[in-house]
Amino acid sequence: MEATHAKSEVKSLLVFPPGWTAYAPYLALPALAAVGRQAGHQIDLMDLNVEYYDFVLTRDFLKQQAETCRDLLPQADSWSRKRALTAAIAYSGVAESIEDVKFDLRRRGRRFGPSAVRTLIETLTRALYVAAAPVRGFKLLLNRFELPINIESLSEVMRGISDRTRNPFIDFLSTHALSRIARHDYQFVGISITSETQLIPGLTLLGLLRDLLGPETHICLGGNFVSRLLKVARSPLPILQKASSIVCDEGEQPFVAILNALSSGESIKGIPGVALPNGHGFDLVPSQQHDISELPTPDFRGLPLEKYFSPELILPVYSSRSCFAKCTFCAIPAASGVTF
């Protein structure tokens, strides 16, 4: 893809919200950063997913959560709730070793035998159990989590993104993301929502950022799950109206086109693959397919590569777009908008 250079750079931030695995960076942000930087824009990256895991897996946070469990135990209204809180309190000793475990896991070239792997997994699993226990129904692992919010119900999603008793990401995003984002005066903020597990954290971030930054900052949503949601939802979530735009399907060229339009002061209406809010829904211009062999190499600069939970650095690559198969259970063909 031949880059179209901007008249002036647009100061931009791309954010990956919690809800993904913590072993390696997801490729969407580096791929978008590469085309944006090639076009002459400043692109910063923020992986809040790995930052969330890094934060909850700390001695201070785990001890704090254990104390909260002790406070909640006398109020437990069922045997299962008492059992969950009691188990978290019993596991709380992992707080004393969690920093050493993280250091050991991230040590480059480290080799683990079967016994060491078993101990490592058990420690991390128990630590994440303690981290999640105060929020009833919250299940947290290194490769997934479940929130006590039914994302198949639009009304439940709307309630869940502002419910602190069920949504632990309100506090995390408020204390670990908002001030960092606000101080940079970004003109563009992109939020990539790839999986259904990122829906609540991603939309929570959208609402918090819009309330903080006001209407002047262009906030754009994109990603596999958002693309599917926009296409199939009979009545789009009201929270989506807080987005300035939504990029559907392939994101590289629409992303650069939006930045170039912001740079020149031109309208972003009519850009293929971009949906704009109209007050009650979205006006979507159909996306176009592009040859990935013409795209620049993904640019991982700005990501905290030292924080991923793996003894070897894992950097993903693109070998194709979409898939040759069209399995009914798989979301890749439905959300990529392109042929294999």
Coordinates of C-alpha atoms in Angstrom, one line a residue:
M1 CA 0.0 0.0 0.0
E2 CA 1.5 3.3 -1.0
A3 CA 1.2 5.8 1.8
T4 CA -0.6 9.1 1.4
H5 CA 1.3 11.6 3.5
A6 CA -0.6 14.0 5.8
K7 CA -0.4 17.8 5.6
S8 CA 0.4 17.7 9.2
E9 CA 0.8 14.9 11.7
V10 CA -2.2 13.9 13.8
K11 CA -1.3 13.0 17.4
S12 CA -2.9 9.7 17.9
L13 CA -3.3 6.9 20.4
L14 CA -4.3 3.3 19.8
V15 CA -5.6 1.3 22.8
F16 CA -6.1 -2.4 23.3
P17 CA -8.5 -2.9 26.2
P18 CA -8.4 -5.8 28.7
G19 CA -10.0 -9.1 27.7
W20 CA -7.3 -10.9 25.7
T21 CA -4.5 -13.2 26.5
A22 CA -1.4 -11.8 28.2
Y23 CA 1.2 -14.0 26.5
A24 CA 1.9 -11.7 23.5
P25 CA 0.8 -8.5 21.9
Y26 CA -2.2 -8.6 19.6
L27 CA -1.3 -7.7 16.0
A28 CA -4.0 -5.1 15.3
L29 CA -2.3 -2.1 17.0
P30 CA 1.2 -2.7 15.5
A31 CA -0.3 -3.1 12.0
L32 CA -2.2 0.1 12.3
A33 CA 0.8 1.9 13.8
A34 CA 2.9 0.9 10.8
V35 CA 0.6 2.5 8.2
G36 CA -0.1 5.5 10.4
R37 CA 3.6 6.3 11.0
Q38 CA 4.3 5.6 7.3
A39 CA 1.8 8.3 6.5
G40 CA 3.5 10.8 8.7
H41 CA 1.4 10.7 11.9
Q42 CA 2.5 10.3 15.5
I43 CA 1.1 7.0 16.7
D44 CA 1.3 5.9 20.4
L45 CA 0.3 2.5 21.6
M46 CA -1.2 1.4 24.9
D47 CA -1.9 -2.3 25.7
L48 CA -4.2 -2.0 28.7
N49 CA -4.8 -5.7 28.6
V50 CA -1.3 -6.7 29.6
E51 CA -1.1 -3.7 31.9
Y52 CA -4.3 -4.9 33.7
Y53 CA -2.8 -8.4 34.3
D54 CA 0.5 -6.8 35.4
F55 CA -1.4 -4.6 37.9
V56 CA -3.7 -7.3 39.5
L57 CA -0.8 -9.7 39.8
T58 CA 1.1 -7.5 42.4
R59 CA 1.6 -8.1 46.1
D60 CA -0.2 -4.9 47.1
F61 CA -3.3 -5.5 45.0
L62 CA -3.7 -9.1 46.0
K63 CA -3.4 -8.3 49.7
Q64 CA -6.0 -5.5 49.2
Q65 CA -8.3 -8.0 47.5
A66 CA -7.9 -10.5 50.3
E67 CA -8.8 -7.9 52.9
T68 CA -11.9 -7.0 50.9
C69 CA -12.9 -10.7 50.8
R70 CA -12.5 -10.8 54.6
D71 CA -14.8 -7.7 54.9
L72 CA -17.4 -9.3 52.5
L73 CA -17.4 -12.7 54.2
P74 CA -19.9 -11.8 57.0
Q75 CA -22.3 -10.4 54.4
A76 CA -22.2 -13.5 52.2
D77 CA -25.8 -14.6 51.4
S78 CA -25.2 -18.1 50.1
W79 CA -23.0 -21.1 50.7
S80 CA -21.4 -20.8 47.3
R81 CA -20.5 -17.1 48.0
K82 CA -19.0 -18.0 51.3
R83 CA -17.0 -20.8 49.8
A84 CA -15.6 -18.4 47.0
L85 CA -14.6 -15.8 49.5
T86 CA -13.1 -18.3 51.9
A87 CA -11.1 -19.9 49.1
A88 CA -9.7 -16.5 48.1
I89 CA -8.6 -15.8 51.7
A90 CA -7.0 -19.2 51.8
Y91 CA -5.1 -18.5 48.6
S92 CA -4.0 -15.0 49.6
G93 CA -0.5 -16.2 50.6
V94 CA 0.4 -16.2 46.9
A95 CA 0.8 -12.4 47.2
E96 CA 4.1 -12.9 48.9
S97 CA 5.6 -14.7 45.9
I98 CA 3.8 -13.2 42.9
E99 CA 6.5 -10.7 42.0
D100 CA 9.1 -13.4 41.9
V101 CA 6.8 -15.6 39.8
K102 CA 6.3 -12.8 37.3
F103 CA 10.0 -12.1 37.1
D104 CA 10.8 -15.8 36.6
L105 CA 8.2 -16.2 33.9
R106 CA 9.5 -13.2 32.0
R107 CA 13.1 -14.1 32.2
R108 CA 14.4 -14.5 28.6
G109 CA 15.7 -17.9 27.8
R110 CA 14.2 -19.5 30.9
R111 CA 13.3 -23.2 30.6
F112 CA 10.7 -24.8 32.8
G113 CA 10.4 -28.5 33.6
P114 CA 7.0 -30.2 34.1
S115 CA 7.0 -29.7 37.9
A116 CA 8.0 -26.0 37.6
V117 CA 5.3 -25.4 35.0
R118 CA 2.7 -27.0 37.2
T119 CA 3.7 -24.8 40.2
L120 CA 3.8 -21.7 38.0
I121 CA 0.3 -22.3 36.6
E122 CA -1.1 -23.1 40.1
T123 CA 0.4 -19.9 41.6
L124 CA -0.9 -17.7 38.8
T125 CA -4.3 -19.3 38.8
R126 CA -4.7 -18.9 42.5
A127 CA -3.5 -15.3 42.3
L128 CA -6.0 -14.4 39.6
Y129 CA -8.7 -16.1 41.7
V130 CA -7.9 -13.8 44.6
A131 CA -7.8 -10.8 42.3
A132 CA -11.3 -11.5 41.0
A133 CA -13.1 -12.8 44.1
P134 CA -14.5 -9.5 45.5
V135 CA -16.6 -9.1 42.3
R136 CA -19.3 -11.7 42.5
G137 CA -19.3 -13.9 39.4
F138 CA -16.1 -12.5 38.0
K139 CA -13.7 -15.3 36.7
L140 CA -10.2 -14.3 35.7
L141 CA -7.6 -16.5 34.0
L142 CA -4.5 -15.6 31.9
N143 CA -6.3 -16.5 28.6
R144 CA -9.8 -15.4 29.3
F145 CA -12.2 -13.9 31.8
E146 CA -16.0 -13.9 32.5
L147 CA -17.9 -10.9 33.9
P148 CA -21.2 -11.2 35.6
I149 CA -22.8 -9.1 32.8
N150 CA -24.8 -10.7 30.0
I151 CA -23.4 -9.2 26.8
E152 CA -26.2 -10.8 24.8
S153 CA -28.6 -8.3 26.3
L154 CA -28.2 -4.7 25.2
S155 CA -29.9 -3.4 28.3
E156 CA -27.5 -5.5 30.5
V157 CA -24.5 -4.1 28.6
M158 CA -25.7 -0.5 29.1
R159 CA -26.2 -1.1 32.8
G160 CA -23.0 -3.1 33.2
I161 CA -20.6 -0.4 31.8
S162 CA -21.5 1.9 34.7
D163 CA -22.1 -0.7 37.5
R164 CA -19.0 -0.7 39.8
T165 CA -20.3 -3.8 41.7
R166 CA -20.1 -5.9 38.5
N167 CA -17.6 -4.0 36.4
P168 CA -14.1 -3.9 37.9
F169 CA -12.7 -2.1 34.9
I170 CA -14.3 1.2 35.8
D171 CA -11.8 1.7 38.7
F172 CA -8.9 0.2 36.8
L173 CA -9.4 2.4 33.7
S174 CA -10.1 5.5 35.8
T175 CA -6.9 5.2 37.8
H176 CA -4.5 3.7 35.3
A177 CA -5.5 5.1 31.9
L178 CA -7.5 8.3 31.9
S179 CA -5.0 10.7 33.3
R180 CA -2.2 9.3 31.1
I181 CA -4.4 9.7 28.0
A182 CA -5.6 13.2 28.9
R183 CA -2.2 14.7 29.5
H184 CA -1.1 14.1 25.9
D185 CA -3.9 16.0 24.2
Y186 CA -4.5 13.4 21.5
Q187 CA -6.5 14.4 18.5
F188 CA -7.4 10.8 17.8
V189 CA -8.0 7.8 20.1
G190 CA -8.7 4.4 18.6
I191 CA -10.0 1.5 20.7
S192 CA -9.7 -2.0 19.3
I193 CA -12.4 -4.4 20.5
T194 CA -11.5 -7.8 19.0
S195 CA -13.3 -10.3 21.3
E196 CA -16.6 -10.3 23.1
T197 CA -14.6 -10.4 26.3
Q198 CA -13.3 -6.9 25.5
L199 CA -16.8 -5.4 24.9
I200 CA -17.4 -4.3 28.5
P201 CA -13.9 -3.0 29.1
G202 CA -13.8 -1.3 25.7
L203 CA -17.2 0.4 26.0
T204 CA -16.4 1.4 29.5
L205 CA -13.3 3.1 28.3
L206 CA -15.2 4.8 25.4
G207 CA -17.7 6.3 27.9
L208 CA -15.1 7.4 30.4
L209 CA -12.9 9.0 27.6
R210 CA -15.8 10.8 26.0
D211 CA -16.9 12.3 29.4
L212 CA -13.3 13.3 30.1
L213 CA -12.2 14.6 26.7
G214 CA -15.4 16.1 25.4
P215 CA -16.6 16.1 21.8
E216 CA -13.4 17.6 20.3
T217 CA -11.3 14.4 20.4
H218 CA -12.0 11.9 17.7
I219 CA -12.7 8.5 19.3
C220 CA -12.8 5.6 16.9
L221 CA -13.8 2.0 17.6
G222 CA -12.6 -0.9 15.5
G223 CA -11.9 -4.6 15.7
N224 CA -13.5 -8.0 14.9
F225 CA -16.3 -7.9 17.5
V226 CA -17.3 -4.3 16.9
S227 CA -17.5 -5.0 13.2
R228 CA -19.9 -7.9 13.8
L229 CA -21.9 -6.0 16.4
L230 CA -22.5 -3.1 14.0
K231 CA -23.5 -5.4 11.2
V232 CA -25.9 -7.7 13.0
A233 CA -27.4 -5.7 15.9
R234 CA -31.0 -4.7 15.1
S235 CA -30.7 -1.7 17.5
P236 CA -27.1 -0.6 18.1
L237 CA -26.0 0.1 21.7
P238 CA -26.6 3.7 22.6
I239 CA -23.1 3.9 24.1
L240 CA -21.8 3.5 20.5
Q241 CA -23.1 6.9 19.7
K242 CA -20.3 8.3 21.9
A243 CA -17.8 7.1 19.2
S244 CA -16.9 9.6 16.5
S245 CA -16.5 6.8 14.0
I246 CA -16.4 3.0 13.8
V247 CA -14.0 1.2 11.4
C248 CA -15.4 -2.1 10.1
D249 CA -13.5 -5.0 8.6
E250 CA -9.9 -4.2 7.5
G251 CA -8.6 -1.1 9.3
E252 CA -5.4 0.1 7.8
Q253 CA -6.6 2.2 4.9
P254 CA -9.7 3.6 6.7
F255 CA -7.5 4.5 9.7
V256 CA -5.0 6.5 7.6
A257 CA -7.9 8.1 5.6
I258 CA -9.4 9.3 8.9
L259 CA -6.1 10.7 10.1
N260 CA -5.4 12.5 6.8
A261 CA -8.9 14.0 6.9
L262 CA -8.4 15.3 10.4
S263 CA -5.0 16.7 9.4
S264 CA -6.4 18.6 6.4
G265 CA -9.7 19.6 8.1
E266 CA -11.7 17.6 5.5
S267 CA -14.9 15.6 6.1
I268 CA -14.5 11.9 6.9
K269 CA -17.8 11.1 5.3
G270 CA -17.7 8.6 2.4
I271 CA -14.5 6.7 3.6
P272 CA -14.9 3.0 2.7
G273 CA -15.2 0.9 5.8
V274 CA -16.1 3.8 8.1
A275 CA -19.4 4.1 10.0
L276 CA -20.5 7.4 11.3
P277 CA -23.2 8.0 14.0
N278 CA -26.4 9.7 12.9
G279 CA -28.2 10.0 16.3
H280 CA -30.1 6.7 16.2
G281 CA -27.8 4.4 14.3
F282 CA -24.8 4.4 11.9
D283 CA -24.3 5.2 8.3
L284 CA -21.8 2.7 7.0
V285 CA -19.8 2.9 3.7
P286 CA -19.0 -0.6 2.5
S287 CA -15.4 -1.6 3.1
Q288 CA -12.9 -2.5 0.4
Q289 CA -10.4 -5.3 0.3
H290 CA -6.6 -4.6 0.0
D291 CA -3.6 -6.6 -0.7
I292 CA -1.8 -7.3 2.6
S293 CA 1.5 -7.8 0.7
E294 CA 1.5 -4.1 0.1
L295 CA 1.2 -3.2 3.8
P296 CA 4.3 -2.2 5.8
T297 CA 5.8 -4.5 8.5
P298 CA 3.8 -4.2 11.8
D299 CA 5.5 -1.7 14.1
F300 CA 5.7 -2.8 17.7
R301 CA 7.5 0.3 19.0
G302 CA 5.7 1.7 22.1
L303 CA 4.4 -1.6 23.4
P304 CA 5.7 -2.8 26.8
L305 CA 7.3 -6.0 25.4
E306 CA 8.9 -6.8 28.7
K307 CA 5.5 -7.2 30.4
Y308 CA 4.1 -10.1 28.4
F309 CA 3.8 -13.3 30.3
S310 CA 6.2 -15.5 28.4
P311 CA 9.9 -16.5 28.8
E312 CA 10.4 -15.8 25.1
L313 CA 9.2 -12.8 23.2
I314 CA 6.4 -13.8 20.8
L315 CA 5.6 -11.4 17.9
P316 CA 2.7 -12.4 15.7
V317 CA 2.7 -11.9 11.9
Y318 CA 0.1 -11.8 9.2
S319 CA 0.1 -14.6 6.6
S320 CA -3.3 -14.0 5.2
R321 CA -6.7 -12.2 5.7
S322 CA -9.9 -14.0 6.4
C323 CA -9.9 -17.8 5.9
F324 CA -10.4 -20.3 3.2
A325 CA -13.1 -22.1 5.3
K326 CA -16.4 -20.6 6.3
C327 CA -17.1 -22.5 9.6
T328 CA -20.4 -21.6 11.2
F329 CA -18.9 -21.4 14.6
C330 CA -16.1 -19.0 13.6
A331 CA -16.2 -15.2 13.6
I332 CA -13.2 -14.5 11.4
P333 CA -14.9 -14.6 7.9
A334 CA -17.9 -12.7 9.2
A335 CA -15.9 -9.9 10.6
S336 CA -13.0 -9.6 8.2
G337 CA -15.2 -8.4 5.3
V338 CA -12.8 -9.8 2.7
T339 CA -12.1 -13.0 0.9
F340 CA -9.2 -15.3 1.7

